[in-house]
Short mmCIF file of C-alpha atoms in Angstrom, two decimals:
data_model
loop_
_atom_site.label_atom_id
_atom_site.label_comp_id
_atom_site.label_asym_id
_atom_site.label_seq_id
_atom_site.Cartn_x
_atom_site.Cartn_y
_atom_site.Cartn_z
CA MET G 1 28.34 41.32 10.40
CA SER G 2 27.64 44.97 9.66
CA TYR G 3 30.14 47.62 10.65
CA VAL G 4 29.20 51.12 11.81
CA LYS G 5 31.21 53.99 10.37
CA LYS G 6 33.46 55.22 13.15
CA LYS G 7 34.54 58.78 13.93
CA LEU G 8 38.29 58.88 14.47
CA ASN G 9 38.62 61.92 16.73
CA ASN G 10 35.51 61.49 18.83
CA THR G 11 37.41 60.74 22.05
CA TYR G 12 39.03 62.34 25.08
CA LEU G 13 41.64 61.08 27.54
CA ILE G 14 41.45 61.19 31.35
CA LYS G 15 44.53 59.72 33.05
CA ASP G 16 44.81 56.18 31.66
CA THR G 17 41.35 55.93 30.10
CA ILE G 18 40.09 56.98 26.68
CA TYR G 19 36.39 57.83 26.57
CA SER G 20 34.44 58.03 23.34
CA LYS G 21 31.52 60.28 22.53
CA GLY G 22 29.71 57.82 20.31
CA THR G 23 31.22 55.15 18.09
CA SER G 24 34.94 55.63 17.52
CA HIS G 25 37.99 53.57 16.51
CA GLU G 26 39.70 52.28 19.63
CA GLY G 27 42.92 51.12 17.92
CA TYR G 28 43.36 54.48 16.23
CA SER G 29 42.72 56.22 19.57
CA PHE G 30 45.28 54.12 21.45
CA VAL G 31 48.02 54.85 18.92
CA LYS G 32 47.05 58.52 18.69
CA TYR G 33 47.50 59.14 22.42
CA PHE G 34 50.65 57.00 22.52
CA LEU G 35 52.31 59.01 19.73
CA GLU G 36 51.31 62.33 21.30
CA LYS G 37 53.56 61.47 24.26
CA LYS G 38 56.45 59.98 22.29
CA ASN G 39 58.72 62.11 20.10
CA ASN G 40 61.33 59.43 19.47
CA ILE G 41 59.40 57.30 16.96
CA ASN G 42 61.16 57.45 13.61
CA SER G 43 59.95 54.11 12.26
CA PHE G 44 56.65 52.27 12.71
CA LEU G 45 55.65 48.70 11.80
CA ASP G 46 51.90 48.10 11.71
CA ILE G 47 51.21 44.35 11.85
CA GLY G 48 47.63 43.53 10.88
CA CYS G 49 47.23 47.00 9.41
CA GLY G 50 43.90 46.34 7.69
CA ASP G 51 43.08 49.39 5.60
CA GLY G 52 46.10 51.25 6.97
CA ILE G 53 44.12 53.61 9.17
CA LEU G 54 47.08 54.12 11.53
CA GLN G 55 49.06 55.64 8.68
CA LYS G 56 46.95 58.79 9.14
CA LEU G 57 48.74 59.30 12.48
CA ILE G 58 52.27 58.79 11.20
CA ASN G 59 54.51 61.73 10.44
CA LYS G 60 55.56 61.87 6.78
CA ASN G 61 59.21 61.70 7.86
CA THR G 62 58.57 58.48 9.79
CA ASN G 63 59.33 55.20 8.05
CA TYR G 64 55.96 53.38 8.05
CA LEU G 65 55.27 49.81 6.94
CA GLY G 66 51.90 48.08 7.20
CA VAL G 67 51.45 44.34 6.60
CA ASP G 68 48.38 42.13 6.68
CA ALA G 69 46.96 38.85 5.47
CA ASN G 70 44.26 39.26 2.85
CA VAL G 71 41.29 37.94 4.85
CA GLY G 72 38.72 40.42 3.58
CA ILE G 73 37.95 42.22 6.83
CA TYR G 74 38.90 45.59 5.38
CA LYS G 75 39.05 47.07 1.93
CA LYS G 76 42.62 46.96 0.67
CA LYS G 77 44.50 50.25 0.82
CA LYS G 78 46.51 51.08 -2.29
CA SER G 79 49.81 52.28 -0.88
CA LYS G 80 53.47 51.56 -1.46
CA LYS G 81 53.84 51.44 2.32
CA ILE G 82 51.34 48.60 2.80
CA LYS G 83 51.84 44.96 1.81
CA TYR G 84 49.10 42.31 1.70
CA PHE G 85 49.80 38.60 1.66
CA LYS G 86 47.81 35.54 0.63
CA ASN G 87 47.41 34.25 4.19
CA ALA G 88 48.74 34.56 7.74
CA ARG G 89 51.60 32.12 7.13
CA LYS G 90 52.93 34.20 4.23
CA THR G 91 52.68 37.33 6.37
CA GLU G 92 54.71 35.72 9.16
CA GLU G 93 57.32 34.48 6.67
CA TYR G 94 57.74 38.00 5.31
CA LEU G 95 58.13 39.49 8.79
CA ASN G 96 60.64 36.83 9.86
CA ASN G 97 62.75 37.54 6.76
CA LEU G 98 62.51 41.31 7.18
CA ASN G 99 66.00 42.40 8.19
CA VAL G 100 64.89 45.69 9.77
CA LYS G 101 63.97 46.84 13.26
CA TYR G 102 61.40 49.53 14.00
CA ASP G 103 61.12 52.01 16.86
CA CYS G 104 57.53 50.94 17.40
CA VAL G 105 55.59 47.84 16.37
CA ALA G 106 51.80 47.85 16.67
CA LEU G 107 49.41 44.91 16.97
CA MET G 108 46.01 46.53 17.18
CA ASP G 109 43.10 44.07 17.42
CA VAL G 110 45.21 41.36 15.81
CA LEU G 111 46.24 38.67 18.30
CA GLU G 112 42.68 37.54 19.06
CA HIS G 113 42.31 36.55 15.37
CA THR G 114 45.40 34.30 15.29
CA ASP G 115 45.63 30.57 15.94
CA SER G 116 48.64 30.75 18.28
CA PHE G 117 48.05 34.15 19.96
CA LEU G 118 51.72 34.59 20.97
CA LYS G 119 53.48 33.98 17.65
CA LEU G 120 52.92 37.44 16.18
CA PHE G 121 53.64 39.02 19.55
CA LYS G 122 57.02 37.27 19.58
CA ILE G 123 57.74 38.53 16.05
CA ALA G 124 56.76 42.06 17.12
CA LEU G 125 59.14 41.96 20.10
CA TYR G 126 61.96 40.78 17.87
CA LYS G 127 61.31 43.48 15.26
CA SER G 128 61.12 46.35 17.78
CA SER G 129 64.01 48.45 19.02
CA LYS G 130 61.91 50.50 21.49
CA TYR G 131 58.17 49.81 21.86
CA VAL G 132 55.50 47.22 21.13
CA ILE G 133 51.88 48.24 21.57
CA VAL G 134 49.11 45.66 21.73
CA GLY G 135 45.41 46.48 21.53
CA LEU G 136 42.82 43.86 22.50
CA PRO G 137 39.08 43.65 23.11
CA ASN G 138 37.87 43.07 26.67
CA GLU G 139 35.36 40.33 25.92
CA ASP G 140 34.05 39.84 29.44
CA TYR G 141 33.08 43.47 30.04
CA LEU G 142 29.74 44.06 31.77
CA ILE G 143 27.51 44.51 28.71
CA ALA G 144 28.98 41.38 27.07
CA ARG G 145 28.23 39.41 30.26
CA LEU G 146 24.64 40.64 30.27
CA ARG G 147 24.28 39.75 26.59
CA PHE G 148 25.50 36.24 27.28
CA LEU G 149 23.14 35.77 30.24
CA SER G 150 20.23 36.90 28.07
CA GLY G 151 21.04 34.17 25.52
CA LYS G 152 22.64 36.37 22.84
CA GLY G 153 25.99 34.61 22.95
CA VAL G 154 29.47 36.10 22.71
CA LEU G 155 30.04 38.40 19.74
CA THR G 156 32.60 37.22 17.13
CA HIS G 157 32.60 33.69 18.62
CA GLY G 158 29.13 32.37 17.82
CA LEU G 159 27.56 30.48 14.93
CA GLU G 160 26.62 33.77 13.26
CA MET G 161 30.26 33.86 12.10
CA ILE G 162 29.81 30.82 9.83
CA ASN G 163 29.09 32.73 6.62
CA LEU G 164 31.81 35.31 7.15
CA LYS G 165 35.41 35.04 6.03
CA PRO G 166 37.72 33.38 8.61
CA GLY G 167 39.51 36.60 9.58
CA HIS G 168 36.40 38.05 11.21
CA LYS G 169 36.19 35.37 13.90
CA HIS G 170 38.07 35.68 17.18
CA GLN G 171 40.03 32.55 18.01
CA TRP G 172 40.36 33.43 21.70
CA LEU G 173 38.01 34.82 24.32
CA ILE G 174 40.05 37.75 25.63
CA GLN G 175 39.88 38.45 29.35
CA TYR G 176 41.90 41.38 30.64
CA LYS G 177 43.67 39.86 33.66
CA VAL G 178 44.58 36.65 31.85
CA ALA G 179 45.88 38.47 28.75
CA LEU G 180 47.80 40.98 30.88
CA SER G 181 49.61 38.25 32.83
CA LEU G 182 50.36 36.13 29.76
CA LEU G 183 51.73 38.96 27.62
CA GLU G 184 53.67 40.64 30.43
CA ASN G 185 55.43 37.42 31.41
CA PHE G 186 56.23 36.60 27.79
CA ALA G 187 57.55 40.13 27.18
CA ASN G 188 59.78 39.96 30.27
CA LYS G 189 61.38 36.78 28.98
CA ASN G 190 62.17 38.62 25.74
CA LYS G 191 63.73 41.70 27.41
CA PHE G 192 60.67 43.95 27.30
CA GLN G 193 58.71 45.35 30.22
CA LEU G 194 55.18 46.69 30.53
CA SER G 195 55.48 50.48 30.69
CA GLU G 196 51.89 51.67 30.35
CA LYS G 197 48.26 50.53 30.17
CA LEU G 198 45.42 52.34 28.44
CA PHE G 199 41.70 51.58 28.66
CA TYR G 200 38.89 52.42 26.25
CA ILE G 201 35.27 52.97 27.25
CA ASN G 202 32.68 53.49 24.55
CA GLN G 203 29.92 55.93 25.52
CA PRO G 204 26.64 57.02 23.84
CA SER G 205 26.83 59.90 21.36
CA ASN G 206 23.85 61.69 22.89
CA ILE G 207 25.05 64.00 25.67
CA PHE G 208 22.13 63.23 28.01
CA LYS G 209 22.50 59.47 27.58
CA ARG G 210 26.24 59.92 28.11
CA ILE G 211 25.65 61.65 31.46
CA ILE G 212 23.31 58.86 32.58
CA TYR G 213 25.86 56.28 31.46
CA LYS G 214 28.65 57.95 33.44
CA VAL G 215 26.52 58.00 36.60
CA ALA G 216 25.53 54.35 36.10
CA ILE G 217 29.14 53.13 35.81
CA PHE G 218 30.66 55.42 38.44
CA PHE G 219 31.00 52.68 41.07
CA ILE G 220 31.93 49.90 38.65
CA PRO G 221 35.66 49.15 38.10
CA LYS G 222 36.94 50.30 34.71
CA THR G 223 38.37 46.82 34.07
CA VAL G 224 34.78 45.59 34.04
CA MET G 225 33.33 48.50 32.03
CA MET G 226 36.07 48.93 29.41
CA ASN G 227 35.46 47.70 25.88
CA ASN G 228 39.14 47.48 24.92
CA PHE G 229 42.58 47.84 26.44
CA CYS G 230 46.08 48.59 25.24
CA LEU G 231 49.37 47.33 26.68
CA ILE G 232 52.56 49.25 25.89
CA PHE G 233 55.83 47.37 26.25
CA LYS G 234 59.24 49.02 26.28
CA LYS G 235 62.55 47.38 25.49
CA ILE G 236 64.74 46.93 28.56
#
């Protein structure tokens, strides 16, 4: 799978929806707008940090820790604040033995890659003293449905993933309403409540195509048009 270089600040926010102007990084955008509204984050745990891109958003006075399994999705970031482990099991063991709580724990585009889906979410809830933010792809959005009907399959789930390293493949087909209900109920049982939802809609970079795109989707619900969504949970 080839990856397009993404522009980090190529977005704007309207109410609860982040719109891009061309290809951007949805996880980075979710955390960016979250941190702009929160001034009480003094420590940040980034689970599944990849190349540590979220560290660019973290204040130097904030205690940041990024952890990830070495699955080869991203180039390793050389930083004292990022730790890579041999596999997912070793990562979970480290987190479970980490005797520290963080103001915010992030799981951006992580849970869909895991075998159990809820295990890392449970760890995140336990390690957080204030917030847990979860970013996920909306895999039944309109364009994905049209792709499937045209015989192109579901991205990151098909046989084209065979020659890629295991971490690239999504283990779950993420649907917004199902994921929302599952995570909200699980969070409530662990003394967290859903405090905010953010949506991400990727638009063309060309201004004229972007205008046409906006008109075309005007009457379509954002839950159908969004590419990704973010759920923000707050400790009760």
